[in-house]
XYZ file of N, CA and C in Angstrom:
510
model
N 42.760 -67.441 187.348
C 42.772 -66.128 186.815
C 44.154 -65.614 186.876
N 44.422 -64.965 185.804
C 45.809 -64.406 185.766
C 45.868 -63.067 186.402
N 47.059 -62.737 186.597
C 47.305 -61.387 187.197
C 46.784 -60.258 186.298
N 46.813 -60.430 185.040
C 46.500 -59.446 184.163
C 44.873 -59.343 184.206
N 44.319 -60.471 184.281
C 42.827 -60.566 184.250
C 42.365 -59.806 185.622
N 43.122 -60.111 186.764
C 42.800 -59.601 188.129
C 42.958 -58.014 187.957
N 44.033 -57.628 187.263
C 44.283 -56.202 187.102
C 43.094 -55.503 186.432
N 42.686 -56.169 185.360
C 41.630 -55.656 184.471
C 40.313 -55.577 185.326
N 40.029 -56.632 186.008
C 38.814 -56.646 186.854
C 38.847 -55.642 188.018
N 40.086 -55.494 188.624
C 40.250 -54.429 189.662
C 40.123 -53.129 189.127
N 40.629 -52.940 187.934
C 40.578 -51.607 187.313
C 39.025 -51.218 186.988
N 38.308 -52.270 186.464
C 36.935 -52.077 186.124
C 36.113 -51.755 187.392
N 36.451 -52.562 188.400
C 35.749 -52.338 189.718
C 36.050 -50.858 190.162
N 37.225 -50.441 190.165
C 37.594 -49.116 190.640
C 36.909 -48.101 189.818
N 36.918 -48.374 188.444
C 36.232 -47.342 187.585
C 34.735 -47.307 187.957
N 34.174 -48.474 188.139
C 32.789 -48.604 188.505
C 32.462 -47.875 189.823
N 33.365 -48.078 190.773
C 33.197 -47.448 192.092
C 33.233 -45.844 191.848
N 34.146 -45.455 191.047
C 34.310 -44.038 190.790
C 32.976 -43.528 190.093
N 32.427 -44.305 189.195
C 31.275 -43.872 188.532
C 30.092 -43.826 189.508
N 30.079 -44.839 190.374
C 29.090 -44.902 191.298
C 29.036 -43.772 192.287
N 30.331 -43.361 192.687
C 30.405 -42.125 193.484
C 29.891 -40.949 192.789
N 30.134 -40.870 191.361
C 29.639 -39.715 190.644
C 28.197 -39.738 190.550
N 27.681 -40.979 190.315
C 26.095 -41.103 190.258
C 25.516 -40.745 191.506
N 26.097 -41.250 192.654
C 25.534 -40.931 194.036
C 25.572 -39.470 194.237
N 26.716 -38.740 193.838
C 26.763 -37.305 194.071
C 25.810 -36.561 193.278
N 25.729 -37.090 191.886
C 24.703 -36.393 191.043
C 23.351 -36.554 191.548
N 23.022 -37.808 191.945
C 21.729 -38.073 192.592
C 21.429 -37.150 193.846
N 22.388 -37.015 194.620
C 22.280 -36.195 195.813
C 22.052 -34.747 195.448
N 22.785 -34.270 194.458
C 22.547 -32.851 193.989
C 21.103 -32.821 193.388
N 20.856 -33.620 192.637
C 19.453 -33.643 192.028
C 18.369 -33.652 193.068
N 18.494 -34.432 194.077
C 17.508 -34.445 195.206
C 17.508 -33.140 195.901
N 18.702 -32.562 196.138
C 18.680 -31.217 196.748
C 18.050 -30.210 195.856
N 18.333 -30.237 194.705
C 17.651 -29.274 193.718
C 16.197 -29.420 193.724
N 15.667 -30.802 193.742
C 14.214 -31.136 193.796
C 13.678 -30.538 195.103
N 14.383 -30.691 196.037
C 13.875 -30.224 197.470
C 13.693 -28.653 197.434
N 14.702 -27.934 196.884
C 14.729 -26.578 196.808
C 13.579 -26.111 195.876
N 13.394 -26.809 194.849
C 12.198 -26.383 193.913
C 10.903 -26.597 194.663
N 10.756 -27.729 195.361
C 9.554 -28.024 196.053
C 9.368 -26.903 197.214
N 10.477 -26.482 197.823
C 10.293 -25.412 198.866
C 9.943 -24.088 198.123
N 10.499 -23.847 196.919
C 10.209 -22.609 196.253
C 8.739 -22.603 195.783
N 8.233 -23.780 195.320
C 6.812 -23.829 194.991
C 5.988 -23.556 196.161
N 6.380 -24.199 197.271
C 5.496 -24.149 198.489
C 5.554 -22.491 198.958
N 6.695 -21.919 198.903
C 6.826 -20.496 199.201
C 6.013 -19.697 198.262
N 6.008 -20.030 197.057
C 5.311 -19.257 195.946
C 3.777 -19.383 196.248
N 3.333 -20.615 196.575
C 1.977 -20.828 197.010
C 1.514 -19.861 198.204
N 2.518 -20.007 199.230
C 2.177 -19.062 200.377
C 2.221 -17.678 200.102
N 3.148 -17.196 199.263
C 3.164 -15.745 198.859
C 1.910 -15.382 198.062
N 1.432 -16.386 197.210
C 0.215 -16.084 196.463
C -0.977 -15.915 197.414
N -1.004 -16.753 198.356
C -2.121 -16.611 199.420
C -1.981 -15.360 200.131
N -0.736 -14.926 200.433
C -0.598 -13.600 201.208
C -0.925 -12.521 200.192
N -0.658 -12.589 199.000
C -0.952 -11.514 197.945
C -2.518 -11.373 197.901
N -3.211 -12.643 197.862
C -4.585 -12.599 197.744
C -5.251 -12.093 198.920
N -4.657 -12.331 200.025
C -5.223 -11.704 201.400
C -4.990 -10.248 201.367
N -3.868 -9.851 200.891
C -3.498 -8.392 200.999
C -4.368 -7.665 199.984
N -4.658 -8.258 198.737
C -5.513 -7.612 197.744
C -6.986 -7.438 198.317
N -7.432 -8.601 198.979
C -8.771 -8.558 199.554
C -8.821 -7.401 200.673
N -7.789 -7.316 201.496
C -7.804 -6.276 202.516
C -7.722 -4.907 201.873
N -6.882 -4.757 200.791
C -6.844 -3.483 200.131
C -8.162 -3.130 199.544
N -8.901 -4.020 198.911
C -10.129 -3.715 198.398
C -11.199 -3.260 199.524
N -11.180 -4.134 200.620
C -11.980 -3.708 201.788
C -11.702 -2.300 202.238
N -10.420 -1.963 202.418
C -9.984 -0.661 202.955
C -10.378 0.408 201.930
N -10.366 0.146 200.708
C -10.706 1.183 199.646
C -12.134 1.394 199.824
N -12.966 0.320 199.899
C -14.455 0.395 200.039
C -14.795 1.269 201.389
N -14.109 0.976 202.360
C -14.265 1.683 203.731
C -13.939 3.086 203.522
N -12.736 3.398 202.778
C -12.370 4.768 202.558
C -13.432 5.547 201.741
N -14.004 4.867 200.675
C -15.000 5.495 199.910
C -16.223 5.792 200.695
N -16.582 4.802 201.647
C -17.720 4.944 202.528
C -17.529 6.212 203.316
N -16.323 6.345 204.013
C -16.090 7.488 204.917
C -16.072 8.863 203.981
N -15.518 8.795 202.851
C -15.432 9.975 202.000
C -16.881 10.537 201.664
N -17.701 9.513 201.353
C -19.127 9.791 201.110
C -19.885 10.362 202.386
N -19.576 9.828 203.401
C -20.219 10.192 204.615
C -19.736 11.661 205.002
N -18.520 11.877 204.860
C -17.929 13.286 205.175
C -18.319 14.341 204.231
N -18.816 13.934 203.086
C -19.366 14.822 202.121
C -20.843 15.401 202.488
N -21.409 14.741 203.431
C -22.775 15.149 203.774
C -22.787 16.272 204.837
N -23.948 16.814 204.891
C -24.033 17.966 205.902
C -23.716 17.346 207.334
N -23.157 18.251 208.226
C -22.769 17.667 209.489
C -23.964 17.205 210.318
N -25.140 17.681 210.108
C -26.316 17.200 210.844
C -26.593 15.696 210.457
N -26.345 15.483 209.208
C -26.603 14.000 208.776
C -25.483 13.071 209.366
N -24.157 13.624 209.451
C -23.146 12.809 209.944
C -23.510 12.534 211.536
N -23.893 13.527 212.123
C -24.252 13.388 213.657
C -25.379 12.382 213.856
N -26.299 12.273 212.874
C -27.393 11.342 213.101
C -26.824 9.865 212.855
N -25.747 9.646 212.170
C -25.161 8.403 212.009
C -24.023 7.979 213.089
N -23.297 9.066 213.442
C -22.176 8.767 214.399
C -22.404 9.249 215.701
N -22.378 8.420 216.770
C -22.541 8.819 218.096
C -21.431 9.640 218.603
N -20.184 9.353 218.233
C -19.024 10.066 218.750
C -19.191 11.526 218.118
N -19.477 11.577 216.924
C -19.565 12.901 216.197
C -20.712 13.765 216.759
N -21.872 12.933 217.042
C -23.045 13.715 217.474
C -22.741 14.496 218.709
N -22.037 14.039 219.659
C -21.816 14.761 220.915
C -20.946 16.018 220.530
N -19.973 15.932 219.754
C -19.193 17.135 219.373
C -20.024 18.121 218.524
N -20.924 17.604 217.640
C -21.756 18.374 216.860
C -22.718 19.146 217.727
N -23.311 18.498 218.829
C -24.293 19.270 219.609
C -23.599 20.253 220.349
N -22.450 20.053 220.931
C -21.565 21.022 221.675
C -21.318 22.242 220.776
N -20.960 21.955 219.487
C -20.652 23.038 218.561
C -21.937 23.905 218.235
N -22.933 23.161 218.071
C -24.239 23.881 217.782
C -24.563 24.705 218.865
N -24.307 24.234 220.141
C -24.737 25.013 221.303
C -23.867 26.306 221.385
N -22.550 26.179 221.070
C -21.594 27.410 221.032
C -22.123 28.423 220.020
N -22.412 27.863 218.846
C -22.854 28.770 217.771
C -24.184 29.495 218.150
N -25.080 28.775 218.736
C -26.328 29.366 219.222
C -26.019 30.431 220.286
N -25.105 30.266 221.282
C -24.806 31.180 222.270
C -24.179 32.369 221.474
N -23.284 32.178 220.508
C -22.652 33.256 219.837
C -23.745 34.130 219.032
N -24.708 33.381 218.402
C -25.834 34.157 217.720
C -26.594 34.955 218.736
N -26.800 34.352 219.890
C -27.664 35.256 220.969
C -26.750 36.419 221.401
N -25.487 36.247 221.578
C -24.637 37.500 221.866
C -24.653 38.547 220.768
N -24.649 38.087 219.521
C -24.682 39.071 218.380
C -26.056 39.679 218.289
N -27.003 38.979 218.512
C -28.424 39.490 218.583
C -28.638 40.496 219.701
N -28.042 40.144 220.787
C -28.167 41.149 221.989
C -27.468 42.360 221.661
N -26.068 42.275 221.161
C -25.494 43.524 220.728
C -26.244 44.346 219.637
N -26.730 43.606 218.735
C -27.519 44.361 217.696
C -28.741 45.114 218.377
N -29.452 44.383 219.295
C -30.582 44.995 219.954
C -30.142 46.156 220.757
N -28.973 46.034 221.546
C -28.487 47.128 222.337
C -28.019 48.322 221.392
N -27.479 47.988 220.303
C -26.955 49.173 219.498
C -28.061 49.839 218.814
N -29.181 49.096 218.465
C -30.356 49.586 217.994
C -31.044 50.616 218.949
N -31.166 50.073 220.122
C -31.804 50.923 221.162
C -31.068 52.158 221.302
N -29.717 52.047 221.594
C -28.892 53.205 221.878
C -29.086 54.242 220.599
N -28.917 53.633 219.339
C -29.075 54.524 218.214
C -30.353 55.241 218.180
N -31.428 54.608 218.466
C -32.815 55.240 218.482
C -32.827 56.276 219.610
N -32.177 56.011 220.700
C -32.221 56.954 221.933
C -31.532 58.251 221.463
N -30.435 58.146 220.637
C -29.712 59.377 220.213
C -30.312 59.953 218.905
N -31.415 59.421 218.430
C -32.063 60.012 217.433
C -31.899 59.489 216.088
N -31.199 58.361 215.928
C -30.902 57.718 214.613
C -32.219 56.929 214.224
N -32.335 56.887 212.849
C -33.469 55.973 212.453
C -32.942 54.526 212.130
N -33.835 53.609 212.123
C -33.443 52.200 211.939
C -32.529 52.084 210.669
N -32.903 52.794 209.569
C -32.249 52.886 208.393
C -30.645 53.275 208.441
N -30.583 54.466 209.265
C -29.331 54.945 209.511
C -28.392 54.024 210.335
N -29.056 53.342 211.332
C -28.391 52.274 212.129
C -27.838 51.184 211.275
N -28.747 50.703 210.352
C -28.435 49.668 209.454
C -27.266 50.055 208.578
N -27.241 51.200 208.037
C -26.208 51.713 207.177
C -24.912 51.716 207.881
N -24.860 52.357 209.206
C -23.639 52.391 209.934
C -23.174 50.986 210.335
N -24.022 50.084 210.512
C -23.534 48.639 210.824
C -22.878 48.070 209.497
N -23.437 48.402 208.361
C -22.805 47.937 207.157
C -21.444 48.552 206.871
N -21.387 49.783 207.170
C -19.968 50.485 206.984
C -18.969 49.983 208.053
N -19.514 49.645 209.190
C -18.531 49.063 210.227
C -18.108 47.716 209.914
N -18.955 46.963 209.283
C -18.688 45.509 208.926
C -17.523 45.574 207.795
N -17.776 46.454 206.812
C -16.829 46.652 205.747
C -15.381 47.084 206.321
N -15.475 48.145 207.320
C -14.199 48.563 207.913
C -13.502 47.408 208.612
N -14.221 46.555 209.274
C -13.636 45.473 210.018
C -12.907 44.531 208.964
N -13.674 44.234 207.926
C -13.133 43.252 206.881
C -11.956 43.828 206.125
N -11.887 45.209 206.151
C -10.672 45.909 205.437
C -9.704 46.284 206.458
N -9.752 45.897 207.652
C -8.864 46.114 208.725
C -8.780 47.697 208.979
N -9.849 48.358 208.890
C -9.775 49.802 209.130
C -10.757 50.230 210.269
N -10.933 49.163 211.352
C -11.753 49.516 212.453
C -11.166 50.641 213.276
N -11.957 51.508 213.782
C -11.635 52.559 214.620
C -11.425 52.183 216.063
N -11.907 50.971 216.406
C -11.944 50.572 217.889
C -11.241 49.242 217.982
N -10.294 48.779 217.150
C -9.466 47.628 217.317
C -10.317 46.185 217.149
N -11.302 46.352 216.142
C -11.916 45.098 215.834
C -11.652 44.615 214.420
N -10.499 44.642 213.989
C -10.020 44.396 212.663
C -10.165 42.775 212.420
N -10.413 42.465 211.187
C -10.648 41.000 210.865
C -9.299 40.284 211.027
N -8.095 40.940 210.733
C -6.843 40.338 210.814
C -6.563 39.929 212.198
N -7.215 40.447 213.251
C -6.882 40.043 214.701
C -7.565 38.632 214.953
N -8.395 38.183 214.191
C -9.146 36.881 214.453
C -8.770 35.927 213.268
N -7.957 34.896 213.545
C -7.558 33.962 212.420
C -8.611 33.435 211.516
N -9.725 33.001 212.111
C -10.807 32.367 211.243
C -11.362 33.512 210.293
N -11.648 34.711 210.968
C -12.152 35.757 210.150
C -11.171 36.272 209.125
N -9.846 36.343 209.592
C -8.842 36.787 208.535
C -8.800 35.805 207.401
N -8.950 34.585 207.604
C -8.869 33.633 206.544
C -10.002 33.836 205.423
N -11.116 34.338 206.004
C -12.377 34.489 205.063
C -12.728 35.905 204.668
N -11.989 36.837 205.395
C -12.379 38.322 205.191
C -12.460 38.659 203.685
N -11.467 38.407 202.871
C -11.551 38.780 201.566
C -12.671 38.188 200.796
N -13.013 37.068 200.957
C -14.196 36.356 200.317
C -15.438 36.949 200.724
N -15.573 37.216 202.058
C -16.836 37.871 202.527
C -16.897 39.256 202.035
N -15.868 39.987 201.927
C -15.940 41.293 201.421
C -16.419 41.309 199.931
N -15.823 40.419 199.221
C -16.173 40.283 197.746
C -17.595 39.879 197.607
N -18.180 39.057 198.385
C -19.582 38.740 198.302
C -20.426 40.065 198.740
N -20.123 40.705 199.746
C -20.657 41.930 200.212
C -20.730 42.904 199.042
N -19.628 43.085 198.361
C -19.554 44.008 197.183
C -20.510 43.620 196.017
N -20.352 42.387 195.822
C -21.341 41.797 194.670
C -22.774 41.977 195.096
N -23.126 41.823 196.345
C -24.587 42.093 196.735
C -24.922 43.513 197.068
N -23.921 44.378 196.935
C -24.268 45.787 196.997
C -24.264 46.290 198.566
N -23.574 45.519 199.442
C -23.458 45.813 200.822
C -22.188 46.514 201.130
N -21.303 46.609 200.174
C -20.062 47.143 200.610
C -19.677 48.427 199.700
């Protein structure tokens, strides 16, 4: 073999080696890209599963929310029949209201007895009580019993007074 032929063969081998390096480099990059694509597909499937679970949880929570909204729209007595925790609080509240009603009835009984003792008729006592209620609601009480002094009554005084006027009691 001649020197020239050796040179050509060596040149072709070198060129081939260079091409082989390019091919190997391209194969390596292609394999890396394929691995990244596979990882991305895997991540996408996992994300889809997460999204599906979150959507299911969202639906469950929305249904639970609707159930609680419906429950809370019922009268408190019905809620107490369903919820043990609420029942205890409800019974305590009802006891306080019953005691308050008792106190109001006792004051009314006492006021009626005193009114009759000083010669007032039941009708006069009733009219005086109505005038006093209106004075309290209008914050014009003569003895410091104005609605404005009690936050809950203050919040509802205007509405109560309007209803009393509508019903001819004011």
